[in-house]
Amino acid sequence: MNKIEDKMDAIVALCKRRGFVFQGSEIYGGLAGTWDYGPLGEALKWNVQSVWLRRFVWGKGNMFKVNAAILMNQKVWQASGHAAGFADPLVECKKCKHRFRADQITAADSEKGKCPDCGGELGAQRQFNMMFETHVGAVQDASSISYLRPETAQGMFVNFKNILDTEHPRLPFGMAQIGKAFRNEIAPRDFLFRSREFEQMEIEYFVDPKDWEKSFEYFRAEMNAFMSDIGLSATRIHELEVPESDRAHYSRRTIDFEYDFPFGRKELYGLAYRGDFDLKQHSEFSKVDLSYYDEEKKERFVPHCIEPSFGLDRSVLAILCDAYTEDDMGGDKRIYLKLHPSVAPYKVAVFPLLRNKPELVKKAEEVFATIQKDIPMTDYDDNGNVGKRYRRQDEIGTPFCVTIDFETIEKGNGVTVRDRDSGKQERVAEGELLKYLKDKVKG
Ligand code: GAP
């Protein structure tokens, strides 16, 4: 497979065929920039979240996970700078009325001022605010305006004082949140890469201003470790030091973690040093004191903030692109997902060799029940011949298939465990099976 479109088309087709991701509102012709996750996509996504929580939140005494409302007081977005400045440059064709992000049309087209679709004349560039506006309550006036949040971050800054008052943490400490964000992208594209409704996993880590670099470097290393946890190839990841002219208004330093997607090297995650911008802005706009009192130093100050920000859907896309593999096995072309066990929707699948032999089925059901108690994402399949079942599981990235055959029953000679990537099988004693699998799939 050489063409970029071929690989993306193959991934999109696999996602639909196997129930990872569907087009949003598909039966009505879709809604651009929205995607619906099916059972396997949802499982993969949940696995990414749980790897993230394990690395960044669970077991860390100083990390507080919250779940803030999506709709917030409009003043939040005035304070954050989004109401005035969260905009992309937009140009519209005077002839066909198609709209483009000015920085995404080719240099040749934009130089000539011509529409890439119909060759018509492009209008003047203007700023287009990407926040989805709505009204809260029955009256629609300026005071009832609210927005679907364009980032999860602000839900944490506005709860900073609540965490201080309830958890009494000492610096450094962090707030973490996983949730939906919405951006009215001018040109949603590249499958899950740029959508209008997506999920973020974000951390706002509050530090003493003089210690910011230490925490920044800590998260830089942890973000790389997380990408390895979810199985992304290190050779496809590149750090980009974002120059001041390209940084968001709140950022004093940003590193983008870029990934080599089939359609080019693009931002996967970002790590920003937001200084005291957000807490100071919210203090000023809300008139609530958002400073911190250091008991040891007897000093009051506004903490600075380090923000590791992760797109959950972009993670899923990068994982799928990294894992998508075509090879020949036993003389047949095979498509499979070489997923890291930590993110694979099913870790194990259990089969009876034949579905019409009650003794095989009974044993397979027994083995399935035992494994499933400890490895909940275990599948059971007795449909079609065993070769086809292997291929079906390969295609969704299940790392191990356990087959109960006549040797299991007649000779008590254990079960076969097949490895997805090599296709090799080994016999494992029934009594050792659970430990064997747990060692292999622990993420
Ligand atoms: N709080 C900081 C912030 O939101 P961002 O770089 O605008 O920073 C963070 O977004 C991450 O969210 C990105 O690195 C990307 O992974 C994800 N993201 C942003 N826009 C997206 C979109 N339209 N579709 C999917 N993911 C997106």
Tab-separated table of C-alpha atoms and ligand atoms in Angstrom:
chain	number	residue	atom	x	y	z
A	1	MET	CA	0.000	0.000	0.000
A	2	ASN	CA	1.696	3.242	-1.033
A	3	LYS	CA	-0.851	5.979	-1.462
A	4	ILE	CA	-1.787	7.997	1.603
A	5	GLU	CA	-5.495	8.001	0.704
A	6	ASP	CA	-5.394	4.215	0.346
A	7	LYS	CA	-4.156	3.753	3.915
A	8	MET	CA	-6.631	6.241	5.378
A	9	ASP	CA	-9.471	4.763	3.300
A	10	ALA	CA	-8.518	1.282	4.515
A	11	ILE	CA	-8.496	2.438	8.156
A	12	VAL	CA	-11.835	4.257	7.844
A	13	ALA	CA	-13.343	1.182	6.134
A	14	LEU	CA	-12.054	-1.168	8.839
A	15	CYS	CA	-13.427	1.141	11.540
A	16	LYS	CA	-16.880	1.040	9.970
A	17	ARG	CA	-16.811	-2.667	9.082
A	18	ARG	CA	-15.851	-3.761	12.570
A	19	GLY	CA	-17.736	-1.207	14.621
A	20	PHE	CA	-14.932	1.067	15.821
A	21	VAL	CA	-16.158	4.384	14.426
A	22	PHE	CA	-19.144	5.439	12.327
A	23	GLN	CA	-19.949	8.726	10.669
A	24	GLY	CA	-22.095	10.876	13.011
A	25	SER	CA	-25.845	10.920	12.072
A	26	GLU	CA	-24.997	8.540	9.223
A	27	ILE	CA	-28.568	7.548	8.266
A	28	TYR	CA	-29.352	11.235	7.623
A	29	GLY	CA	-26.333	11.741	5.401
A	30	GLY	CA	-24.010	12.585	8.286
A	31	LEU	CA	-23.043	15.773	10.098
A	32	ALA	CA	-19.592	17.010	9.087
A	33	GLY	CA	-16.984	16.867	11.813
A	34	THR	CA	-18.846	14.408	14.067
A	35	TRP	CA	-18.118	10.740	14.669
A	36	ASP	CA	-19.901	8.018	16.625
A	37	TYR	CA	-17.897	5.341	18.396
A	38	GLY	CA	-19.160	1.772	18.156
A	39	PRO	CA	-18.506	-0.947	20.738
A	40	LEU	CA	-14.894	-1.633	19.757
A	41	GLY	CA	-13.956	2.026	19.296
A	42	GLU	CA	-15.508	2.880	22.634
A	43	ALA	CA	-13.543	0.051	24.285
A	44	LEU	CA	-10.306	1.254	22.686
A	45	LYS	CA	-11.037	4.812	23.764
A	46	TRP	CA	-11.802	3.743	27.313
A	47	ASN	CA	-8.512	1.800	27.401
A	48	VAL	CA	-6.608	4.948	26.367
A	49	GLN	CA	-8.316	6.869	29.163
A	50	SER	CA	-7.478	4.235	31.692
A	51	VAL	CA	-3.796	4.101	30.634
A	52	TRP	CA	-3.768	7.897	30.943
A	53	LEU	CA	-5.360	7.807	34.396
A	54	ARG	CA	-2.888	5.153	35.502
A	55	ARG	CA	0.111	7.204	34.380
A	56	PHE	CA	-1.047	10.670	35.412
A	57	VAL	CA	-3.733	10.439	38.101
A	58	TRP	CA	-4.321	7.179	39.968
A	59	GLY	CA	-2.023	6.725	42.910
A	60	LYS	CA	-0.615	10.248	42.701
A	61	GLY	CA	-1.460	11.932	45.965
A	62	ASN	CA	-1.406	15.396	44.408
A	63	MET	CA	-3.599	14.935	41.335
A	64	PHE	CA	-7.308	15.751	41.592
A	65	LYS	CA	-9.681	14.600	38.881
A	66	VAL	CA	-12.787	16.700	38.328
A	67	ASN	CA	-15.735	16.682	35.972
A	68	ALA	CA	-16.915	20.220	35.290
A	69	ALA	CA	-19.999	21.333	33.363
A	70	ILE	CA	-19.667	21.847	29.626
A	71	LEU	CA	-21.850	24.958	29.692
A	72	MET	CA	-20.253	27.732	31.672
A	73	ASN	CA	-20.960	31.340	32.522
A	74	GLN	CA	-20.045	33.455	29.471
A	75	LYS	CA	-17.655	35.474	31.665
A	76	VAL	CA	-15.388	32.403	31.801
A	77	TRP	CA	-14.712	32.814	28.070
A	78	GLN	CA	-14.303	36.564	28.336
A	79	ALA	CA	-11.686	36.050	31.034
A	80	SER	CA	-9.898	33.253	29.191
A	81	GLY	CA	-9.610	35.284	25.999
A	82	HIS	CA	-11.662	32.846	23.930
A	83	ALA	CA	-14.636	35.186	23.379
A	84	ALA	CA	-12.406	37.779	21.769
A	85	GLY	CA	-9.690	35.708	20.205
A	86	PHE	CA	-10.461	32.008	19.651
A	87	ALA	CA	-10.641	32.400	15.919
A	88	ASP	CA	-9.256	30.984	12.702
A	89	PRO	CA	-8.662	33.036	9.552
A	90	LEU	CA	-11.515	32.458	7.108
A	91	VAL	CA	-11.869	33.231	3.401
A	92	GLU	CA	-15.032	32.748	1.375
A	93	CYS	CA	-15.357	32.250	-2.376
A	94	LYS	CA	-17.537	34.963	-3.879
A	95	LYS	CA	-18.810	32.537	-6.525
A	96	CYS	CA	-19.488	29.127	-4.910
A	97	LYS	CA	-19.600	30.467	-1.331
A	98	HIS	CA	-17.333	27.675	-0.093
A	99	ARG	CA	-15.397	28.651	2.998
A	100	PHE	CA	-11.767	27.803	3.688
A	101	ARG	CA	-9.293	28.219	6.484
A	102	ALA	CA	-6.922	30.771	4.990
A	103	ASP	CA	-3.858	28.919	6.291
A	104	GLN	CA	-4.975	25.637	4.723
A	105	ILE	CA	-5.387	26.637	1.111
A	106	THR	CA	-2.299	26.208	-1.041
A	107	ALA	CA	0.128	29.104	-1.391
A	108	ALA	CA	-0.517	29.116	-5.162
A	109	ASP	CA	-4.301	29.422	-4.740
A	110	SER	CA	-4.106	32.039	-2.055
A	111	GLU	CA	-1.537	34.102	-4.015
A	112	LYS	CA	-3.827	34.169	-6.994
A	113	GLY	CA	-6.812	34.847	-4.722
A	114	LYS	CA	-8.611	31.939	-6.421
A	115	CYS	CA	-11.007	29.412	-4.911
A	116	PRO	CA	-9.469	25.892	-4.840
A	117	ASP	CA	-12.905	24.407	-5.653
A	118	CYS	CA	-14.247	26.536	-8.526
A	119	GLY	CA	-11.501	29.059	-9.381
A	120	GLY	CA	-13.805	31.939	-8.351
A	121	GLU	CA	-12.540	35.057	-6.612
A	122	LEU	CA	-11.801	34.743	-2.885
A	123	GLY	CA	-13.128	37.450	-0.562
A	124	ALA	CA	-11.089	39.262	2.082
A	125	GLN	CA	-9.753	37.270	5.021
A	126	ARG	CA	-11.679	37.626	8.283
A	127	GLN	CA	-11.549	36.070	11.730
A	128	PHE	CA	-14.092	33.323	12.494
A	129	ASN	CA	-14.731	32.499	16.161
A	130	MET	CA	-14.778	28.726	16.576
A	131	MET	CA	-16.910	28.553	19.711
A	132	PHE	CA	-20.422	27.101	19.348
A	133	GLU	CA	-22.775	29.686	20.775
A	134	THR	CA	-26.057	28.804	22.448
A	135	HIS	CA	-28.572	30.375	24.843
A	136	VAL	CA	-29.354	29.216	28.330
A	137	GLY	CA	-32.990	29.450	29.384
A	138	ALA	CA	-36.091	30.674	27.582
A	139	VAL	CA	-34.954	34.216	26.893
A	140	GLN	CA	-32.514	34.714	24.045
A	141	ASP	CA	-30.585	37.913	24.658
A	142	ALA	CA	-26.981	38.904	25.219
A	143	SER	CA	-27.113	37.922	28.892
A	144	SER	CA	-28.228	34.344	28.141
A	145	ILE	CA	-25.367	33.546	25.753
A	146	SER	CA	-23.292	30.526	26.639
A	147	TYR	CA	-20.871	28.372	24.663
A	148	LEU	CA	-20.083	24.702	24.303
A	149	ARG	CA	-16.638	24.714	25.877
A	150	PRO	CA	-13.788	24.691	23.329
A	151	GLU	CA	-11.343	23.193	25.875
A	152	THR	CA	-11.733	21.352	29.163
A	153	ALA	CA	-9.021	23.479	30.784
A	154	GLN	CA	-11.223	26.362	31.958
A	155	GLY	CA	-13.448	23.979	33.956
A	156	MET	CA	-10.393	23.352	36.098
A	157	PHE	CA	-9.212	26.948	36.536
A	158	VAL	CA	-12.659	28.020	37.739
A	159	ASN	CA	-12.592	25.217	40.342
A	160	PHE	CA	-9.085	26.005	41.589
A	161	LYS	CA	-10.385	27.575	44.794
A	162	ASN	CA	-12.809	24.697	45.416
A	163	ILE	CA	-9.889	22.270	45.324
A	164	LEU	CA	-7.820	24.482	47.641
A	165	ASP	CA	-10.721	24.689	50.107
A	166	THR	CA	-11.689	21.004	50.063
A	167	GLU	CA	-8.422	19.129	49.499
A	168	HIS	CA	-5.993	21.628	51.078
A	169	PRO	CA	-3.192	20.581	48.722
A	170	ARG	CA	0.354	21.882	48.829
A	171	LEU	CA	2.143	22.956	45.672
A	172	PRO	CA	2.842	21.392	43.304
A	173	PHE	CA	-0.529	19.803	42.632
A	174	GLY	CA	-2.633	19.159	39.584
A	175	MET	CA	-6.201	18.993	38.426
A	176	ALA	CA	-7.148	16.522	35.717
A	177	GLN	CA	-10.205	16.217	33.546
A	178	ILE	CA	-11.398	14.072	30.657
A	179	GLY	CA	-14.323	15.379	28.660
A	180	LYS	CA	-15.889	16.743	25.540
A	181	ALA	CA	-14.764	19.902	23.798
A	182	PHE	CA	-16.389	21.558	20.798
A	183	ARG	CA	-14.918	23.699	18.044
A	184	ASN	CA	-16.752	24.882	14.978
A	185	GLU	CA	-13.788	24.015	12.749
A	186	ILE	CA	-13.972	25.679	9.339
A	187	ALA	CA	-12.595	22.568	7.680
A	188	PRO	CA	-12.997	19.364	9.721
A	189	ARG	CA	-10.802	16.754	8.046
A	190	ASP	CA	-8.684	13.650	8.171
A	191	PHE	CA	-11.175	11.381	9.924
A	192	LEU	CA	-10.871	11.781	13.706
A	193	PHE	CA	-7.988	14.234	13.442
A	194	ARG	CA	-9.935	17.457	13.239
A	195	SER	CA	-13.559	17.205	14.312
A	196	ARG	CA	-16.101	19.612	15.704
A	197	GLU	CA	-16.918	17.529	18.757
A	198	PHE	CA	-14.054	15.676	20.394
A	199	GLU	CA	-12.616	14.686	23.751
A	200	GLN	CA	-9.627	16.009	25.616
A	201	MET	CA	-7.645	14.683	28.546
A	202	GLU	CA	-6.040	17.663	30.245
A	203	ILE	CA	-4.004	18.434	33.327
A	204	GLU	CA	-3.506	21.833	34.913
A	205	TYR	CA	-0.484	21.455	37.165
A	206	PHE	CA	0.044	24.308	39.597
A	207	VAL	CA	3.584	25.125	40.677
A	208	ASP	CA	5.652	27.661	42.497
A	209	PRO	CA	6.737	30.023	39.671
A	210	LYS	CA	10.409	29.364	40.309
A	211	ASP	CA	9.943	25.607	39.842
A	212	TRP	CA	8.102	25.658	36.499
A	213	GLU	CA	10.962	24.261	34.419
A	214	LYS	CA	11.347	21.181	36.599
A	215	SER	CA	7.652	20.307	36.229
A	216	PHE	CA	7.681	21.128	32.525
A	217	GLU	CA	10.544	18.651	31.970
A	218	TYR	CA	8.812	16.078	34.169
A	219	PHE	CA	5.659	16.169	32.022
A	220	ARG	CA	7.680	16.218	28.821
A	221	ALA	CA	9.180	12.856	29.837
A	222	GLU	CA	5.846	11.525	31.123
A	223	MET	CA	4.073	12.412	27.888
A	224	ASN	CA	6.680	10.453	25.944
A	225	ALA	CA	6.257	7.543	28.360
A	226	PHE	CA	2.468	7.663	27.889
A	227	MET	CA	2.830	7.489	24.102
A	228	SER	CA	4.954	4.389	24.572
A	229	ASP	CA	2.339	2.950	27.007
A	230	ILE	CA	-0.318	3.123	24.281
A	231	GLY	CA	2.021	1.541	21.743
A	232	LEU	CA	2.915	4.472	19.483
A	233	SER	CA	6.224	4.047	17.649
A	234	ALA	CA	8.829	6.441	19.039
A	235	THR	CA	10.254	6.978	15.541
A	236	ARG	CA	6.950	8.535	14.421
A	237	ILE	CA	6.868	11.076	17.274
A	238	HIS	CA	8.647	14.420	17.041
A	239	GLU	CA	8.852	17.306	19.463
A	240	LEU	CA	8.382	20.790	18.081
A	241	GLU	CA	9.400	23.832	20.111
A	242	VAL	CA	6.636	26.239	19.107
A	243	PRO	CA	8.017	29.713	18.291
A	244	GLU	CA	6.546	32.652	20.195
A	245	SER	CA	4.739	33.959	17.102
A	246	ASP	CA	2.741	30.691	16.825
A	247	ARG	CA	1.970	30.173	20.507
A	248	ALA	CA	-1.497	30.605	22.016
A	249	HIS	CA	-2.048	33.954	23.749
A	250	TYR	CA	-1.684	32.388	27.229
A	251	SER	CA	1.489	30.424	26.604
A	252	ARG	CA	5.036	31.325	27.611
A	253	ARG	CA	6.418	28.104	26.190
A	254	THR	CA	4.840	25.274	24.188
A	255	ILE	CA	6.123	21.979	22.911
A	256	ASP	CA	3.938	20.189	20.378
A	257	PHE	CA	4.259	16.421	20.155
A	258	GLU	CA	3.787	15.715	16.486
A	259	TYR	CA	2.990	12.355	14.984
A	260	ASP	CA	3.659	11.073	11.464
A	261	PHE	CA	0.082	10.422	10.349
A	262	PRO	CA	-0.408	8.969	6.836
A	263	PHE	CA	-1.523	12.479	5.765
A	264	GLY	CA	1.552	14.216	7.200
A	265	ARG	CA	3.318	15.198	10.399
A	266	LYS	CA	0.718	16.876	12.616
A	267	GLU	CA	0.143	17.910	16.220
A	268	LEU	CA	-0.913	15.060	18.452
A	269	TYR	CA	-0.541	16.630	21.921
A	270	GLY	CA	0.688	19.879	23.437
A	271	LEU	CA	2.601	20.824	26.568
A	272	ALA	CA	2.256	24.473	27.553
A	273	TYR	CA	3.593	26.711	30.287
A	274	ARG	CA	0.609	28.975	30.891
A	275	GLY	CA	2.274	31.041	33.641
A	276	ASP	CA	-0.274	32.759	35.886
A	277	PHE	CA	-2.401	33.938	32.948
A	278	ASP	CA	-5.566	31.985	33.727
A	279	LEU	CA	-5.734	32.341	37.506
A	280	LYS	CA	-5.010	36.068	37.255
A	281	GLN	CA	-7.631	36.588	34.549
A	282	HIS	CA	-10.281	34.673	36.491
A	283	SER	CA	-9.402	36.558	39.698
A	284	GLU	CA	-9.824	39.826	37.879
A	285	PHE	CA	-13.079	38.930	36.112
A	286	SER	CA	-14.733	37.091	39.024
A	287	LYS	CA	-13.318	39.283	41.833
A	288	VAL	CA	-12.516	36.076	43.717
A	289	ASP	CA	-9.022	35.721	45.124
A	290	LEU	CA	-7.297	32.792	43.399
A	291	SER	CA	-3.952	33.048	45.147
A	292	TYR	CA	-2.245	30.379	47.246
A	293	TYR	CA	-0.768	30.737	50.712
A	294	ASP	CA	2.488	28.904	51.311
A	295	GLU	CA	2.421	27.945	55.006
A	296	GLU	CA	6.147	27.210	55.217
A	297	LYS	CA	7.355	30.373	53.542
A	298	LYS	CA	4.493	32.472	54.908
A	299	GLU	CA	4.034	33.845	51.434
A	300	ARG	CA	0.955	34.440	49.277
A	301	PHE	CA	1.211	34.283	45.486
A	302	VAL	CA	-0.596	33.173	42.334
A	303	PRO	CA	0.745	29.777	41.247
A	304	HIS	CA	1.936	29.191	37.698
A	305	CYS	CA	0.517	26.447	35.551
A	306	ILE	CA	1.956	23.679	33.354
A	307	GLU	CA	-0.604	22.131	31.008
A	308	PRO	CA	-0.159	18.760	29.314
A	309	SER	CA	-3.071	18.512	26.870
A	310	PHE	CA	-4.085	15.357	25.018
A	311	GLY	CA	-6.714	14.826	22.323
A	312	LEU	CA	-8.418	11.516	23.020
A	313	ASP	CA	-9.741	11.058	19.476
A	314	ARG	CA	-6.367	11.999	18.008
A	315	SER	CA	-4.849	9.339	20.279
A	316	VAL	CA	-7.285	6.768	18.881
A	317	LEU	CA	-6.430	7.825	15.325
A	318	ALA	CA	-2.665	7.664	15.921
A	319	ILE	CA	-3.052	4.223	17.520
A	320	LEU	CA	-5.082	2.938	14.548
A	321	CYS	CA	-2.600	4.383	12.023
A	322	ASP	CA	0.346	2.885	13.920
A	323	ALA	CA	-1.320	-0.506	14.273
A	324	TYR	CA	-2.832	-0.974	10.825
A	325	THR	CA	-0.845	-3.751	9.109
A	326	GLU	CA	-1.203	-5.834	5.989
A	327	ASP	CA	0.836	-9.004	5.514
A	328	ASP	CA	0.687	-12.491	4.044
A	329	MET	CA	-0.043	-15.358	6.361
A	330	GLY	CA	-0.209	-18.921	5.112
A	331	GLY	CA	-0.365	-17.618	1.536
A	332	ASP	CA	-3.341	-15.315	2.238
A	333	LYS	CA	-3.404	-11.541	2.499
A	334	ARG	CA	-4.179	-10.540	6.053
A	335	ILE	CA	-5.261	-7.196	7.530
A	336	TYR	CA	-4.641	-6.833	11.218
A	337	LEU	CA	-4.255	-4.270	13.964
A	338	LYS	CA	-0.981	-4.627	15.798
A	339	LEU	CA	-2.408	-2.993	18.913
A	340	HIS	CA	-0.562	-2.823	22.189
A	341	PRO	CA	-2.438	-5.104	24.654
A	342	SER	CA	-3.003	-2.062	26.889
A	343	VAL	CA	-5.386	-0.548	24.324
A	344	ALA	CA	-6.716	-3.584	22.416
A	345	PRO	CA	-10.553	-3.722	22.776
A	346	TYR	CA	-10.367	-7.444	23.503
A	347	LYS	CA	-7.253	-8.805	25.157
A	348	VAL	CA	-8.177	-12.460	24.658
A	349	ALA	CA	-10.688	-14.481	22.613
A	350	VAL	CA	-11.775	-18.013	23.528
A	351	PHE	CA	-13.014	-20.575	21.002
A	352	PRO	CA	-14.194	-24.172	21.062
A	353	LEU	CA	-12.570	-25.806	18.017
A	354	LEU	CA	-16.008	-26.960	16.815
A	355	ARG	CA	-19.336	-25.552	17.910
A	356	ASN	CA	-21.261	-28.811	17.386
A	357	LYS	CA	-19.263	-30.809	19.951
A	358	PRO	CA	-20.928	-30.228	23.342
A	359	GLU	CA	-17.846	-31.343	25.303
A	360	LEU	CA	-15.674	-28.720	23.543
A	361	VAL	CA	-18.304	-26.011	24.001
A	362	LYS	CA	-18.767	-26.828	27.700
A	363	LYS	CA	-15.027	-26.640	28.355
A	364	ALA	CA	-14.660	-23.456	26.266
A	365	GLU	CA	-17.452	-21.780	28.236
A	366	GLU	CA	-15.769	-22.794	31.474
A	367	VAL	CA	-12.372	-21.447	30.355
A	368	PHE	CA	-14.017	-18.255	29.098
A	369	ALA	CA	-15.765	-17.674	32.448
A	370	THR	CA	-12.496	-18.164	34.357
A	371	ILE	CA	-10.498	-15.774	32.162
A	372	GLN	CA	-13.258	-13.190	31.912
A	373	LYS	CA	-13.379	-12.750	35.705
A	374	ASP	CA	-9.810	-11.409	35.680
A	375	ILE	CA	-9.583	-10.054	32.145
A	376	PRO	CA	-13.036	-8.527	31.589
A	377	MET	CA	-12.439	-7.661	27.934
A	378	THR	CA	-12.392	-11.292	26.765
A	379	ASP	CA	-14.410	-12.371	23.739
A	380	TYR	CA	-16.074	-15.714	22.995
A	381	ASP	CA	-16.506	-16.845	19.406
A	382	ASP	CA	-17.789	-20.109	17.955
A	383	ASN	CA	-18.884	-18.803	14.572
A	384	GLY	CA	-17.439	-20.315	11.373
A	385	ASN	CA	-14.179	-22.234	11.131
A	386	VAL	CA	-11.325	-21.510	13.479
A	387	GLY	CA	-9.140	-19.973	10.746
A	388	LYS	CA	-11.825	-17.378	10.042
A	389	ARG	CA	-12.189	-16.640	13.752
A	390	TYR	CA	-8.439	-15.980	14.007
A	391	ARG	CA	-8.649	-13.540	11.085
A	392	ARG	CA	-11.634	-11.766	12.613
A	393	GLN	CA	-9.799	-11.325	15.897
A	394	ASP	CA	-6.595	-10.227	14.101
A	395	GLU	CA	-8.555	-7.533	12.325
A	396	ILE	CA	-9.707	-5.987	15.607
A	397	GLY	CA	-6.303	-6.399	17.235
A	398	THR	CA	-6.987	-9.138	19.816
A	399	PRO	CA	-3.487	-10.176	20.928
A	400	PHE	CA	-4.269	-13.762	22.029
A	401	CYS	CA	-6.737	-16.473	20.975
A	402	VAL	CA	-7.305	-19.509	23.180
A	403	THR	CA	-8.678	-22.648	21.488
A	404	ILE	CA	-10.144	-25.664	23.234
A	405	ASP	CA	-9.579	-28.752	21.054
A	406	PHE	CA	-9.821	-32.523	21.406
A	407	GLU	CA	-6.397	-32.757	23.095
A	408	THR	CA	-7.742	-30.478	25.833
A	409	ILE	CA	-10.591	-32.877	26.536
A	410	GLU	CA	-9.198	-36.274	25.711
A	411	LYS	CA	-5.596	-35.974	26.892
A	412	GLY	CA	-5.932	-33.133	29.403
A	413	ASN	CA	-3.149	-31.516	27.368
A	414	GLY	CA	-4.013	-27.866	27.980
A	415	VAL	CA	-5.280	-25.360	25.420
A	416	THR	CA	-3.635	-23.656	22.464
A	417	VAL	CA	-2.766	-19.978	22.715
A	418	ARG	CA	-2.186	-18.223	19.400
A	419	ASP	CA	-0.158	-15.054	19.120
A	420	ARG	CA	-1.752	-12.467	16.803
A	421	ASP	CA	1.439	-11.072	15.260
A	422	SER	CA	3.345	-14.285	14.515
A	423	GLY	CA	0.337	-16.607	14.160
A	424	LYS	CA	2.304	-19.146	16.241
A	425	GLN	CA	0.488	-21.388	18.692
A	426	GLU	CA	1.729	-22.908	21.897
A	427	ARG	CA	0.077	-25.300	24.318
A	428	VAL	CA	-0.473	-23.987	27.803
A	429	ALA	CA	-1.644	-26.091	30.741
A	430	GLU	CA	-5.128	-25.115	31.862
A	431	GLY	CA	-3.962	-24.440	35.413
A	432	GLU	CA	-1.322	-21.981	34.171
A	433	LEU	CA	-3.446	-20.271	31.530
A	434	LEU	CA	-4.765	-17.327	33.539
A	435	LYS	CA	-1.352	-16.333	34.873
A	436	TYR	CA	0.173	-16.793	31.403
A	437	LEU	CA	-2.397	-14.464	29.838
A	438	LYS	CA	-2.316	-11.909	32.647
A	439	ASP	CA	1.464	-11.604	32.322
A	440	LYS	CA	1.149	-11.102	28.576
A	441	VAL	CA	-1.684	-8.554	28.527
A	442	LYS	CA	-0.862	-6.394	31.498
A	443	GLY	CA	-0.644	-2.891	29.986
B	1	GAP	N1	-6.189	23.584	26.691
B	1	GAP	C1	-5.263	23.701	25.624
B	1	GAP	C2	-5.812	23.308	24.333
B	1	GAP	O1	-6.996	23.056	24.186
B	1	GAP	P1	-5.131	22.798	21.872
B	1	GAP	O2	-3.774	22.622	21.260
B	1	GAP	O3	-6.049	23.753	21.216
B	1	GAP	O4	-4.863	23.221	23.378
B	1	GAP	C3	-5.256	20.363	22.745
B	1	GAP	O5	-5.851	21.392	21.991
B	1	GAP	C4	-5.383	19.033	22.031
B	1	GAP	O6	-6.742	18.781	21.697
B	1	GAP	C5	-4.635	18.972	20.683
B	1	GAP	O7	-3.266	18.690	20.874
B	1	GAP	C6	-5.383	17.852	19.993
B	1	GAP	O8	-4.905	16.608	20.447
B	1	GAP	C7	-6.807	18.037	20.485
B	1	GAP	N2	-7.628	18.779	19.493
B	1	GAP	C8	-7.672	20.106	19.300
B	1	GAP	N3	-8.548	20.420	18.331
B	1	GAP	C9	-9.087	19.268	17.897
B	1	GAP	C10	-10.071	18.918	16.916
B	1	GAP	N4	-10.705	19.845	16.197
B	1	GAP	N5	-10.381	17.615	16.740
B	1	GAP	C11	-9.770	16.650	17.482
B	1	GAP	N6	-8.842	16.924	18.423
B	1	GAP	C12	-8.490	18.202	18.642
